[in-house]
mmCIF file of N, CA and C in Angstrom:
data_model
loop_
_atom_site.group_PDB
_atom_site.id
_atom_site.type_symbol
_atom_site.label_atom_id
_atom_site.label_comp_id
_atom_site.label_asym_id
_atom_site.label_seq_id
_atom_site.Cartn_x
_atom_site.Cartn_y
_atom_site.Cartn_z
ATOM 1 N N MET A 1 0.852 -1.168 0.000
ATOM 2 C CA MET A 1 0.000 0.000 0.000
ATOM 3 C C MET A 1 0.896 1.228 0.000
ATOM 4 N N GLY A 2 0.573 2.175 -0.857
ATOM 5 C CA GLY A 2 1.398 3.368 -0.970
ATOM 6 C C GLY A 2 1.217 4.316 0.206
ATOM 7 N N LEU A 3 2.227 5.160 0.383
ATOM 8 C CA LEU A 3 2.225 6.137 1.470
ATOM 9 C C LEU A 3 1.041 7.102 1.345
ATOM 10 N N ARG A 4 0.734 7.508 0.145
ATOM 11 C CA ARG A 4 -0.395 8.412 -0.079
ATOM 12 C C ARG A 4 -1.715 7.773 0.358
ATOM 13 N N ARG A 5 -1.859 6.520 0.039
ATOM 14 C CA ARG A 5 -3.095 5.816 0.392
ATOM 15 C C ARG A 5 -3.222 5.701 1.918
ATOM 16 N N ILE A 6 -2.131 5.406 2.607
ATOM 17 C CA ILE A 6 -2.141 5.302 4.064
ATOM 18 C C ILE A 6 -2.482 6.650 4.683
ATOM 19 N N LEU A 7 -1.856 7.722 4.171
ATOM 20 C CA LEU A 7 -2.152 9.061 4.684
ATOM 21 C C LEU A 7 -3.611 9.438 4.445
ATOM 22 N N PHE A 8 -4.110 9.092 3.289
ATOM 23 C CA PHE A 8 -5.504 9.379 2.961
ATOM 24 C C PHE A 8 -6.450 8.676 3.937
ATOM 25 N N ILE A 9 -6.187 7.422 4.209
ATOM 26 C CA ILE A 9 -7.024 6.649 5.143
ATOM 27 C C ILE A 9 -6.938 7.250 6.542
ATOM 28 N N LEU A 10 -5.734 7.616 6.971
ATOM 29 C CA LEU A 10 -5.565 8.226 8.293
ATOM 30 C C LEU A 10 -6.314 9.553 8.396
ATOM 31 N N LEU A 11 -6.270 10.349 7.357
ATOM 32 C CA LEU A 11 -6.983 11.626 7.363
ATOM 33 C C LEU A 11 -8.502 11.439 7.453
ATOM 34 N N ILE A 12 -8.976 10.369 6.889
ATOM 35 C CA ILE A 12 -10.414 10.089 6.956
ATOM 36 C C ILE A 12 -10.794 9.581 8.347
ATOM 37 N N LEU A 13 -9.980 8.707 8.925
ATOM 38 C CA LEU A 13 -10.302 8.093 10.211
ATOM 39 C C LEU A 13 -10.016 8.988 11.411
ATOM 40 N N LEU A 14 -9.108 9.918 11.292
ATOM 41 C CA LEU A 14 -8.699 10.761 12.406
ATOM 42 C C LEU A 14 -9.863 11.535 13.036
ATOM 43 N N PRO A 15 -10.713 12.182 12.263
ATOM 44 C CA PRO A 15 -11.820 12.913 12.900
ATOM 45 C C PRO A 15 -12.750 12.002 13.720
ATOM 46 N N PHE A 16 -12.997 10.790 13.250
ATOM 47 C CA PHE A 16 -13.854 9.862 13.989
ATOM 48 C C PHE A 16 -13.202 9.457 15.309
ATOM 49 N N SER A 17 -11.902 9.231 15.273
ATOM 50 C CA SER A 17 -11.169 8.883 16.488
ATOM 51 C C SER A 17 -11.179 10.051 17.468
ATOM 52 N N ALA A 18 -10.996 11.259 16.961
ATOM 53 C CA ALA A 18 -11.006 12.445 17.819
ATOM 54 C C ALA A 18 -12.374 12.636 18.458
ATOM 55 N N MET A 19 -13.444 12.413 17.729
ATOM 56 C CA MET A 19 -14.798 12.542 18.275
ATOM 57 C C MET A 19 -15.030 11.522 19.376
ATOM 58 N N ALA A 20 -14.540 10.315 19.180
ATOM 59 C CA ALA A 20 -14.699 9.277 20.207
ATOM 60 C C ALA A 20 -13.954 9.675 21.473
ATOM 61 N N GLN A 21 -12.749 10.206 21.323
ATOM 62 C CA GLN A 21 -11.977 10.648 22.485
ATOM 63 C C GLN A 21 -12.650 11.838 23.165
ATOM 64 N N LEU A 22 -13.210 12.759 22.403
ATOM 65 C CA LEU A 22 -13.929 13.890 22.976
ATOM 66 C C LEU A 22 -15.132 13.401 23.776
ATOM 67 N N GLY A 23 -15.828 12.406 23.258
ATOM 68 C CA GLY A 23 -16.967 11.840 23.962
ATOM 69 C C GLY A 23 -16.569 11.258 25.301
ATOM 70 N N ASN A 24 -15.434 10.582 25.363
ATOM 71 C CA ASN A 24 -14.944 10.033 26.626
ATOM 72 C C ASN A 24 -14.572 11.139 27.602
ATOM 73 N N PHE A 25 -14.077 12.247 27.090
ATOM 74 C CA PHE A 25 -13.682 13.370 27.940
ATOM 75 C C PHE A 25 -14.906 14.104 28.493
ATOM 76 N N VAL A 26 -15.916 14.312 27.667
ATOM 77 C CA VAL A 26 -17.096 15.085 28.047
ATOM 78 C C VAL A 26 -18.053 14.259 28.897
ATOM 79 N N ASN A 27 -18.248 13.004 28.591
ATOM 80 C CA ASN A 27 -19.204 12.154 29.303
ATOM 81 C C ASN A 27 -18.550 11.596 30.564
ATOM 82 N N PRO A 28 -19.083 11.936 31.750
ATOM 83 C CA PRO A 28 -18.450 11.469 32.985
ATOM 84 C C PRO A 28 -18.706 10.003 33.317
ATOM 85 N N GLY A 29 -19.553 9.326 32.565
ATOM 86 C CA GLY A 29 -19.802 7.907 32.814
ATOM 87 C C GLY A 29 -21.175 7.499 32.330
ATOM 88 N N PRO A 30 -21.438 6.203 32.291
ATOM 89 C CA PRO A 30 -22.732 5.727 31.797
ATOM 90 C C PRO A 30 -23.870 6.074 32.755
ATOM 91 N N LEU A 31 -25.050 6.243 32.194
ATOM 92 C CA LEU A 31 -26.257 6.524 32.971
ATOM 93 C C LEU A 31 -26.817 5.240 33.571
ATOM 94 N N SER A 32 -27.622 5.388 34.603
ATOM 95 C CA SER A 32 -28.277 4.234 35.221
ATOM 96 C C SER A 32 -29.299 3.648 34.245
ATOM 97 N N ASN A 33 -29.662 2.402 34.456
ATOM 98 C CA ASN A 33 -30.609 1.725 33.565
ATOM 99 C C ASN A 33 -31.903 2.502 33.339
ATOM 100 N N PRO A 34 -32.520 3.106 34.372
ATOM 101 C CA PRO A 34 -33.767 3.831 34.105
ATOM 102 C C PRO A 34 -33.605 5.010 33.146
ATOM 103 N N HIS A 35 -32.393 5.524 32.990
ATOM 104 C CA HIS A 35 -32.168 6.679 32.119
ATOM 105 C C HIS A 35 -31.404 6.329 30.845
ATOM 106 N N GLN A 36 -31.355 5.061 30.471
ATOM 107 C CA GLN A 36 -30.602 4.627 29.296
ATOM 108 C C GLN A 36 -31.043 5.327 28.019
ATOM 109 N N SER A 37 -32.319 5.688 27.921
ATOM 110 C CA SER A 37 -32.794 6.347 26.690
ATOM 111 C C SER A 37 -32.199 7.747 26.529
ATOM 112 N N LEU A 38 -31.571 8.276 27.577
ATOM 113 C CA LEU A 38 -30.966 9.605 27.525
ATOM 114 C C LEU A 38 -29.458 9.538 27.279
ATOM 115 N N GLU A 39 -28.940 8.347 27.033
ATOM 116 C CA GLU A 39 -27.499 8.147 26.834
ATOM 117 C C GLU A 39 -27.071 8.727 25.492
ATOM 118 N N GLY A 40 -25.902 9.339 25.455
ATOM 119 C CA GLY A 40 -25.330 9.823 24.198
ATOM 120 C C GLY A 40 -25.077 11.323 24.226
ATOM 121 N N LEU A 41 -24.009 11.732 23.560
ATOM 122 C CA LEU A 41 -23.607 13.137 23.561
ATOM 123 C C LEU A 41 -24.657 14.066 22.981
ATOM 124 N N THR A 42 -25.478 13.593 22.088
ATOM 125 C CA THR A 42 -26.475 14.472 21.470
ATOM 126 C C THR A 42 -27.689 14.687 22.370
ATOM 127 N N LYS A 43 -27.765 13.989 23.499
ATOM 128 C CA LYS A 43 -28.932 14.097 24.374
ATOM 129 C C LYS A 43 -28.627 14.787 25.707
ATOM 130 N N CYS A 44 -27.426 15.292 25.873
ATOM 131 C CA CYS A 44 -27.016 15.901 27.150
ATOM 132 C C CYS A 44 -27.968 17.004 27.598
ATOM 133 N N THR A 45 -28.406 17.822 26.655
ATOM 134 C CA THR A 45 -29.223 18.982 27.028
ATOM 135 C C THR A 45 -30.644 18.608 27.435
ATOM 136 N N GLN A 46 -31.003 17.338 27.333
ATOM 137 C CA GLN A 46 -32.308 16.937 27.855
ATOM 138 C C GLN A 46 -32.314 17.002 29.381
ATOM 139 N N CYS A 47 -31.133 16.914 29.997
ATOM 140 C CA CYS A 47 -31.013 17.010 31.464
ATOM 141 C C CYS A 47 -30.179 18.211 31.892
ATOM 142 N N HIS A 48 -29.111 18.483 31.153
ATOM 143 C CA HIS A 48 -28.177 19.546 31.525
ATOM 144 C C HIS A 48 -28.533 20.855 30.833
ATOM 145 N N SER A 49 -28.266 21.953 31.525
ATOM 146 C CA SER A 49 -28.455 23.289 30.979
ATOM 147 C C SER A 49 -27.127 24.024 31.073
ATOM 148 N N ALA A 50 -26.738 24.688 30.007
ATOM 149 C CA ALA A 50 -25.451 25.389 30.006
ATOM 150 C C ALA A 50 -25.404 26.473 31.073
ATOM 151 N N SER A 51 -26.517 27.112 31.338
ATOM 152 C CA SER A 51 -26.509 28.223 32.290
ATOM 153 C C SER A 51 -26.919 27.824 33.705
ATOM 154 N N GLN A 52 -27.611 26.677 33.851
ATOM 155 C CA GLN A 52 -28.131 26.301 35.163
ATOM 156 C C GLN A 52 -27.653 24.943 35.655
ATOM 157 N N GLY A 53 -26.774 24.289 34.954
ATOM 158 C CA GLY A 53 -26.305 22.971 35.382
ATOM 159 C C GLY A 53 -27.372 21.913 35.195
ATOM 160 N N LEU A 54 -27.924 21.420 36.303
ATOM 161 C CA LEU A 54 -28.970 20.391 36.271
ATOM 162 C C LEU A 54 -30.229 20.935 36.956
ATOM 163 N N PRO A 55 -30.997 21.737 36.255
ATOM 164 C CA PRO A 55 -32.177 22.324 36.895
ATOM 165 C C PRO A 55 -33.261 21.275 37.176
ATOM 166 N N ASN A 56 -33.906 21.388 38.314
ATOM 167 C CA ASN A 56 -34.981 20.460 38.676
ATOM 168 C C ASN A 56 -36.070 20.417 37.616
ATOM 169 N N GLU A 57 -36.318 21.529 36.955
ATOM 170 C CA GLU A 57 -37.378 21.582 35.946
ATOM 171 C C GLU A 57 -37.173 20.547 34.851
ATOM 172 N N LYS A 58 -35.922 20.300 34.497
ATOM 173 C CA LYS A 58 -35.647 19.303 33.450
ATOM 174 C C LYS A 58 -35.987 17.903 33.948
ATOM 175 N N CYS A 59 -35.701 17.614 35.226
ATOM 176 C CA CYS A 59 -36.054 16.309 35.805
ATOM 177 C C CYS A 59 -37.572 16.160 35.842
ATOM 178 N N LEU A 60 -38.234 17.212 36.314
ATOM 179 C CA LEU A 60 -39.679 17.144 36.516
ATOM 180 C C LEU A 60 -40.463 17.175 35.203
ATOM 181 N N ALA A 61 -39.829 17.578 34.106
ATOM 182 C CA ALA A 61 -40.491 17.527 32.801
ATOM 183 C C ALA A 61 -40.743 16.078 32.393
ATOM 184 N N CYS A 62 -39.876 15.159 32.827
ATOM 185 C CA CYS A 62 -40.068 13.732 32.560
ATOM 186 C C CYS A 62 -40.786 13.038 33.715
ATOM 187 N N HIS A 63 -40.416 13.387 34.929
ATOM 188 C CA HIS A 63 -40.985 12.750 36.117
ATOM 189 C C HIS A 63 -42.237 13.520 36.552
ATOM 190 N N THR A 64 -43.238 13.485 35.671
ATOM 191 C CA THR A 64 -44.452 14.282 35.879
ATOM 192 C C THR A 64 -45.253 13.828 37.093
ATOM 193 N N GLU A 65 -45.195 12.535 37.432
ATOM 194 C CA GLU A 65 -45.943 12.059 38.600
ATOM 195 C C GLU A 65 -45.383 12.658 39.882
ATOM 196 N N ILE A 66 -44.090 12.880 39.923
ATOM 197 C CA ILE A 66 -43.481 13.520 41.097
ATOM 198 C C ILE A 66 -43.810 15.004 41.098
ATOM 199 N N LYS A 67 -43.763 15.641 39.932
ATOM 200 C CA LYS A 67 -44.107 17.067 39.841
ATOM 201 C C LYS A 67 -45.538 17.307 40.313
ATOM 202 N N GLU A 68 -46.462 16.447 39.903
ATOM 203 C CA GLU A 68 -47.858 16.591 40.331
ATOM 204 C C GLU A 68 -47.972 16.533 41.848
ATOM 205 N N ARG A 69 -47.274 15.610 42.471
ATOM 206 C CA ARG A 69 -47.333 15.473 43.934
ATOM 207 C C ARG A 69 -46.666 16.663 44.633
ATOM 208 N N ILE A 70 -45.605 17.178 44.051
ATOM 209 C CA ILE A 70 -44.968 18.372 44.619
ATOM 210 C C ILE A 70 -45.939 19.549 44.537
ATOM 211 N N ASP A 71 -46.558 19.723 43.358
ATOM 212 C CA ASP A 71 -47.513 20.819 43.173
ATOM 213 C C ASP A 71 -48.693 20.710 44.141
ATOM 214 N N GLN A 72 -49.080 19.492 44.479
ATOM 215 C CA GLN A 72 -50.176 19.255 45.421
ATOM 216 C C GLN A 72 -49.700 19.283 46.875
ATOM 217 N N ARG A 73 -48.387 19.499 47.044
ATOM 218 C CA ARG A 73 -47.764 19.488 48.376
ATOM 219 C C ARG A 73 -47.998 18.166 49.103
ATOM 220 N N LYS A 74 -47.832 17.083 48.353
ATOM 221 C CA LYS A 74 -48.011 15.735 48.896
ATOM 222 C C LYS A 74 -46.735 14.927 48.721
ATOM 223 N N GLY A 75 -46.528 14.008 49.629
ATOM 224 C CA GLY A 75 -45.456 13.036 49.489
ATOM 225 C C GLY A 75 -44.096 13.542 49.911
ATOM 226 N N TYR A 76 -43.153 12.645 49.817
ATOM 227 C CA TYR A 76 -41.787 12.879 50.273
ATOM 228 C C TYR A 76 -41.117 14.048 49.559
ATOM 229 N N HIS A 77 -41.199 14.101 48.251
ATOM 230 C CA HIS A 77 -40.492 15.118 47.488
ATOM 231 C C HIS A 77 -41.034 16.516 47.734
ATOM 232 N N ALA A 78 -42.299 16.642 48.125
ATOM 233 C CA ALA A 78 -42.867 17.950 48.423
ATOM 234 C C ALA A 78 -42.252 18.546 49.695
ATOM 235 N N ARG A 79 -41.724 17.695 50.550
ATOM 236 C CA ARG A 79 -41.144 18.146 51.818
ATOM 237 C C ARG A 79 -39.663 18.468 51.704
ATOM 238 N N ASN A 80 -39.035 18.058 50.647
ATOM 239 C CA ASN A 80 -37.593 18.228 50.506
ATOM 240 C C ASN A 80 -37.268 19.300 49.484
ATOM 241 N N LEU A 81 -36.551 20.284 49.938
ATOM 242 C CA LEU A 81 -36.074 21.321 49.030
ATOM 243 C C LEU A 81 -34.671 20.947 48.597
ATOM 244 N N GLY A 82 -34.265 21.469 47.496
ATOM 245 C CA GLY A 82 -32.909 21.188 47.021
ATOM 246 C C GLY A 82 -32.943 20.643 45.614
ATOM 247 N N ASN A 83 -31.792 20.226 45.174
ATOM 248 C CA ASN A 83 -31.635 19.735 43.810
ATOM 249 C C ASN A 83 -31.907 18.242 43.744
ATOM 250 N N CYS A 84 -32.576 17.828 42.686
ATOM 251 C CA CYS A 84 -32.854 16.401 42.488
ATOM 252 C C CYS A 84 -31.565 15.587 42.549
ATOM 253 N N TYR A 85 -30.507 16.116 41.912
ATOM 254 C CA TYR A 85 -29.266 15.343 41.816
ATOM 255 C C TYR A 85 -28.556 15.182 43.157
ATOM 256 N N SER A 86 -28.964 15.917 44.172
ATOM 257 C CA SER A 86 -28.349 15.739 45.493
ATOM 258 C C SER A 86 -28.581 14.322 46.007
ATOM 259 N N CYS A 87 -29.757 13.778 45.731
ATOM 260 C CA CYS A 87 -30.074 12.400 46.135
ATOM 261 C C CYS A 87 -29.990 11.429 44.958
ATOM 262 N N HIS A 88 -30.239 11.919 43.759
ATOM 263 C CA HIS A 88 -30.352 11.066 42.576
ATOM 264 C C HIS A 88 -29.208 11.343 41.605
ATOM 265 N N ALA A 89 -28.000 11.053 42.018
ATOM 266 C CA ALA A 89 -26.814 11.295 41.190
ATOM 267 C C ALA A 89 -26.813 10.358 39.984
ATOM 268 N N GLU A 90 -26.291 10.842 38.885
ATOM 269 C CA GLU A 90 -26.202 10.052 37.656
ATOM 270 C C GLU A 90 -24.751 9.884 37.219
ATOM 271 N N HIS A 91 -24.597 9.166 36.125
ATOM 272 C CA HIS A 91 -23.297 8.862 35.521
ATOM 273 C C HIS A 91 -22.436 8.006 36.457
ATOM 274 N N LYS A 92 -23.082 7.108 37.199
ATOM 275 C CA LYS A 92 -22.370 6.225 38.126
ATOM 276 C C LYS A 92 -22.398 4.775 37.652
ATOM 277 N N GLY A 93 -22.959 4.542 36.470
ATOM 278 C CA GLY A 93 -22.998 3.187 35.926
ATOM 279 C C GLY A 93 -24.426 2.681 35.752
ATOM 280 N N LYS A 94 -24.564 1.704 34.874
ATOM 281 C CA LYS A 94 -25.881 1.177 34.519
ATOM 282 C C LYS A 94 -26.612 0.552 35.695
ATOM 283 N N GLU A 95 -25.896 -0.112 36.586
ATOM 284 C CA GLU A 95 -26.523 -0.816 37.701
ATOM 285 C C GLU A 95 -26.648 0.044 38.960
ATOM 286 N N PHE A 96 -26.280 1.310 38.881
ATOM 287 C CA PHE A 96 -26.322 2.185 40.050
ATOM 288 C C PHE A 96 -27.763 2.424 40.496
ATOM 289 N N ASP A 97 -28.004 2.372 41.801
ATOM 290 C CA ASP A 97 -29.334 2.611 42.361
ATOM 291 C C ASP A 97 -29.571 4.107 42.472
ATOM 292 N N ILE A 98 -30.213 4.674 41.460
ATOM 293 C CA ILE A 98 -30.418 6.117 41.410
ATOM 294 C C ILE A 98 -31.431 6.607 42.449
ATOM 295 N N THR A 99 -32.264 5.704 42.970
ATOM 296 C CA THR A 99 -33.220 6.129 44.003
ATOM 297 C C THR A 99 -32.497 6.440 45.297
ATOM 298 N N GLY A 100 -31.359 5.842 45.516
ATOM 299 C CA GLY A 100 -30.590 6.105 46.718
ATOM 300 C C GLY A 100 -31.040 5.318 47.927
ATOM 301 N N LEU A 101 -32.106 4.573 47.801
ATOM 302 C CA LEU A 101 -32.657 3.895 48.972
ATOM 303 C C LEU A 101 -31.762 2.782 49.495
ATOM 304 N N THR A 102 -30.869 2.267 48.682
ATOM 305 C CA THR A 102 -29.945 1.249 49.177
ATOM 306 C C THR A 102 -28.641 1.872 49.671
ATOM 307 N N ARG A 103 -28.459 3.179 49.423
ATOM 308 C CA ARG A 103 -27.209 3.836 49.786
ATOM 309 C C ARG A 103 -27.329 4.763 50.984
ATOM 310 N N ILE A 104 -28.514 5.274 51.265
ATOM 311 C CA ILE A 104 -28.641 6.290 52.302
ATOM 312 C C ILE A 104 -29.454 5.780 53.478
ATOM 313 N N ASN A 105 -29.249 6.394 54.603
ATOM 314 C CA ASN A 105 -30.043 6.096 55.778
ATOM 315 C C ASN A 105 -31.315 6.944 55.677
ATOM 316 N N PHE A 106 -32.352 6.354 55.190
ATOM 317 C CA PHE A 106 -33.594 7.052 54.883
ATOM 318 C C PHE A 106 -34.350 7.396 56.165
ATOM 319 N N ASN A 107 -34.698 8.662 56.333
ATOM 320 C CA ASN A 107 -35.461 9.110 57.493
ATOM 321 C C ASN A 107 -36.945 9.090 57.136
ATOM 322 N N HIS A 108 -37.638 8.070 57.558
ATOM 323 C CA HIS A 108 -39.047 7.891 57.208
ATOM 324 C C HIS A 108 -39.922 9.030 57.723
ATOM 325 N N THR A 109 -39.508 9.715 58.763
ATOM 326 C CA THR A 109 -40.272 10.841 59.296
ATOM 327 C C THR A 109 -40.437 11.932 58.244
ATOM 328 N N ASP A 110 -39.460 12.061 57.339
ATOM 329 C CA ASP A 110 -39.543 13.065 56.276
ATOM 330 C C ASP A 110 -40.708 12.825 55.329
ATOM 331 N N THR A 111 -41.264 11.631 55.328
ATOM 332 C CA THR A 111 -42.396 11.328 54.456
ATOM 333 C C THR A 111 -43.717 11.817 55.042
ATOM 334 N N GLY A 112 -43.695 12.199 56.309
ATOM 335 C CA GLY A 112 -44.941 12.553 56.980
ATOM 336 C C GLY A 112 -45.552 11.366 57.704
ATOM 337 N N TRP A 113 -44.914 10.221 57.621
ATOM 338 C CA TRP A 113 -45.356 8.989 58.280
ATOM 339 C C TRP A 113 -44.235 8.464 59.161
ATOM 340 N N PRO A 114 -44.049 9.038 60.350
ATOM 341 C CA PRO A 114 -42.976 8.543 61.211
ATOM 342 C C PRO A 114 -43.234 7.106 61.640
ATOM 343 N N LEU A 115 -42.170 6.334 61.701
ATOM 344 C CA LEU A 115 -42.281 4.944 62.131
ATOM 345 C C LEU A 115 -42.173 4.894 63.654
ATOM 346 N N THR A 116 -43.218 4.388 64.275
ATOM 347 C CA THR A 116 -43.240 4.302 65.730
ATOM 348 C C THR A 116 -43.560 2.876 66.145
ATOM 349 N N GLY A 117 -43.284 2.585 67.395
ATOM 350 C CA GLY A 117 -43.600 1.273 67.946
ATOM 351 C C GLY A 117 -42.938 0.158 67.158
ATOM 352 N N ALA A 118 -43.714 -0.902 66.899
ATOM 353 C CA ALA A 118 -43.190 -2.084 66.203
ATOM 354 C C ALA A 118 -42.787 -1.779 64.764
ATOM 355 N N HIS A 119 -43.345 -0.736 64.170
ATOM 356 C CA HIS A 119 -43.004 -0.381 62.780
ATOM 357 C C HIS A 119 -41.557 0.074 62.647
ATOM 358 N N ARG A 120 -41.003 0.592 63.715
ATOM 359 C CA ARG A 120 -39.647 1.134 63.689
ATOM 360 C C ARG A 120 -38.614 0.092 63.272
ATOM 361 N N ASP A 121 -38.828 -1.158 63.614
ATOM 362 C CA ASP A 121 -37.837 -2.207 63.363
ATOM 363 C C ASP A 121 -38.123 -3.050 62.120
ATOM 364 N N LEU A 122 -39.168 -2.723 61.384
ATOM 365 C CA LEU A 122 -39.512 -3.498 60.193
ATOM 366 C C LEU A 122 -38.605 -3.139 59.021
ATOM 367 N N ASP A 123 -38.323 -4.130 58.180
ATOM 368 C CA ASP A 123 -37.630 -3.863 56.923
ATOM 369 C C ASP A 123 -38.622 -3.238 55.957
ATOM 370 N N CYS A 124 -38.143 -2.348 55.121
ATOM 371 C CA CYS A 124 -39.005 -1.607 54.189
ATOM 372 C C CYS A 124 -39.951 -2.502 53.380
ATOM 373 N N PRO A 125 -39.467 -3.629 52.777
ATOM 374 C CA PRO A 125 -40.341 -4.463 51.947
ATOM 375 C C PRO A 125 -41.514 -5.103 52.697
ATOM 376 N N LYS A 126 -41.471 -5.100 54.009
ATOM 377 C CA LYS A 126 -42.603 -5.637 54.774
ATOM 378 C C LYS A 126 -43.867 -4.825 54.508
ATOM 379 N N CYS A 127 -43.714 -3.527 54.307
ATOM 380 C CA CYS A 127 -44.862 -2.654 54.028
ATOM 381 C C CYS A 127 -44.919 -2.240 52.559
ATOM 382 N N HIS A 128 -43.760 -1.973 51.969
ATOM 383 C CA HIS A 128 -43.689 -1.465 50.595
ATOM 384 C C HIS A 128 -43.536 -2.626 49.625
ATOM 385 N N LYS A 129 -44.653 -3.236 49.262
ATOM 386 C CA LYS A 129 -44.646 -4.404 48.379
ATOM 387 C C LYS A 129 -44.888 -4.023 46.923
ATOM 388 N N GLN A 130 -45.631 -2.955 46.708
ATOM 389 C CA GLN A 130 -45.973 -2.542 45.348
ATOM 390 C C GLN A 130 -44.745 -1.941 44.667
ATOM 391 N N LYS A 131 -44.495 -2.351 43.437
ATOM 392 C CA LYS A 131 -43.356 -1.827 42.689
ATOM 393 C C LYS A 131 -43.800 -0.620 41.886
ATOM 394 N N ARG A 132 -42.874 0.307 41.713
ATOM 395 C CA ARG A 132 -43.165 1.506 40.929
ATOM 396 C C ARG A 132 -43.230 1.153 39.451
ATOM 397 N N LYS A 133 -44.120 1.802 38.742
ATOM 398 C CA LYS A 133 -44.299 1.576 37.324
ATOM 399 C C LYS A 133 -42.985 1.789 36.569
ATOM 400 N N GLY A 134 -42.611 0.818 35.746
ATOM 401 C CA GLY A 134 -41.416 0.933 34.919
ATOM 402 C C GLY A 134 -40.122 0.632 35.651
ATOM 403 N N THR A 135 -40.210 0.104 36.873
ATOM 404 C CA THR A 135 -38.991 -0.213 37.616
ATOM 405 C C THR A 135 -39.087 -1.614 38.193
ATOM 406 N N ASN A 136 -38.015 -2.068 38.803
ATOM 407 C CA ASN A 136 -38.066 -3.338 39.540
ATOM 408 C C ASN A 136 -38.029 -3.061 41.042
ATOM 409 N N ARG A 137 -38.367 -1.827 41.451
ATOM 410 C CA ARG A 137 -38.367 -1.423 42.855
ATOM 411 C C ARG A 137 -39.769 -1.093 43.297
#
């Protein structure tokens, strides 16, 4: 193969290689399984905002059932102020538990239903048997 042909092939392949390397630099890691449909460099702005970082509004545009409960001042999320990503971090891998319930010491009192008496020592699945739509939790 001639030198010109090799250079020509390299010139064609170089931009694709550079784009792949840029993608690795810009993307901090894979998304969790529930957010797999948002994976890819062309979809970053569905969650991220250049001027606001990760605004809650972008999360709540998809998680409408949570937004409805917040607007009604009902449920756990209505009681918690702050950024969604404070508890629901992303780019930690496909199998990462984005709900945080396996990683954090959950204070049930924050839900408006404090656990008292015999309920205090129960494991969560004893009461929470119903799984959320679209999840295995």
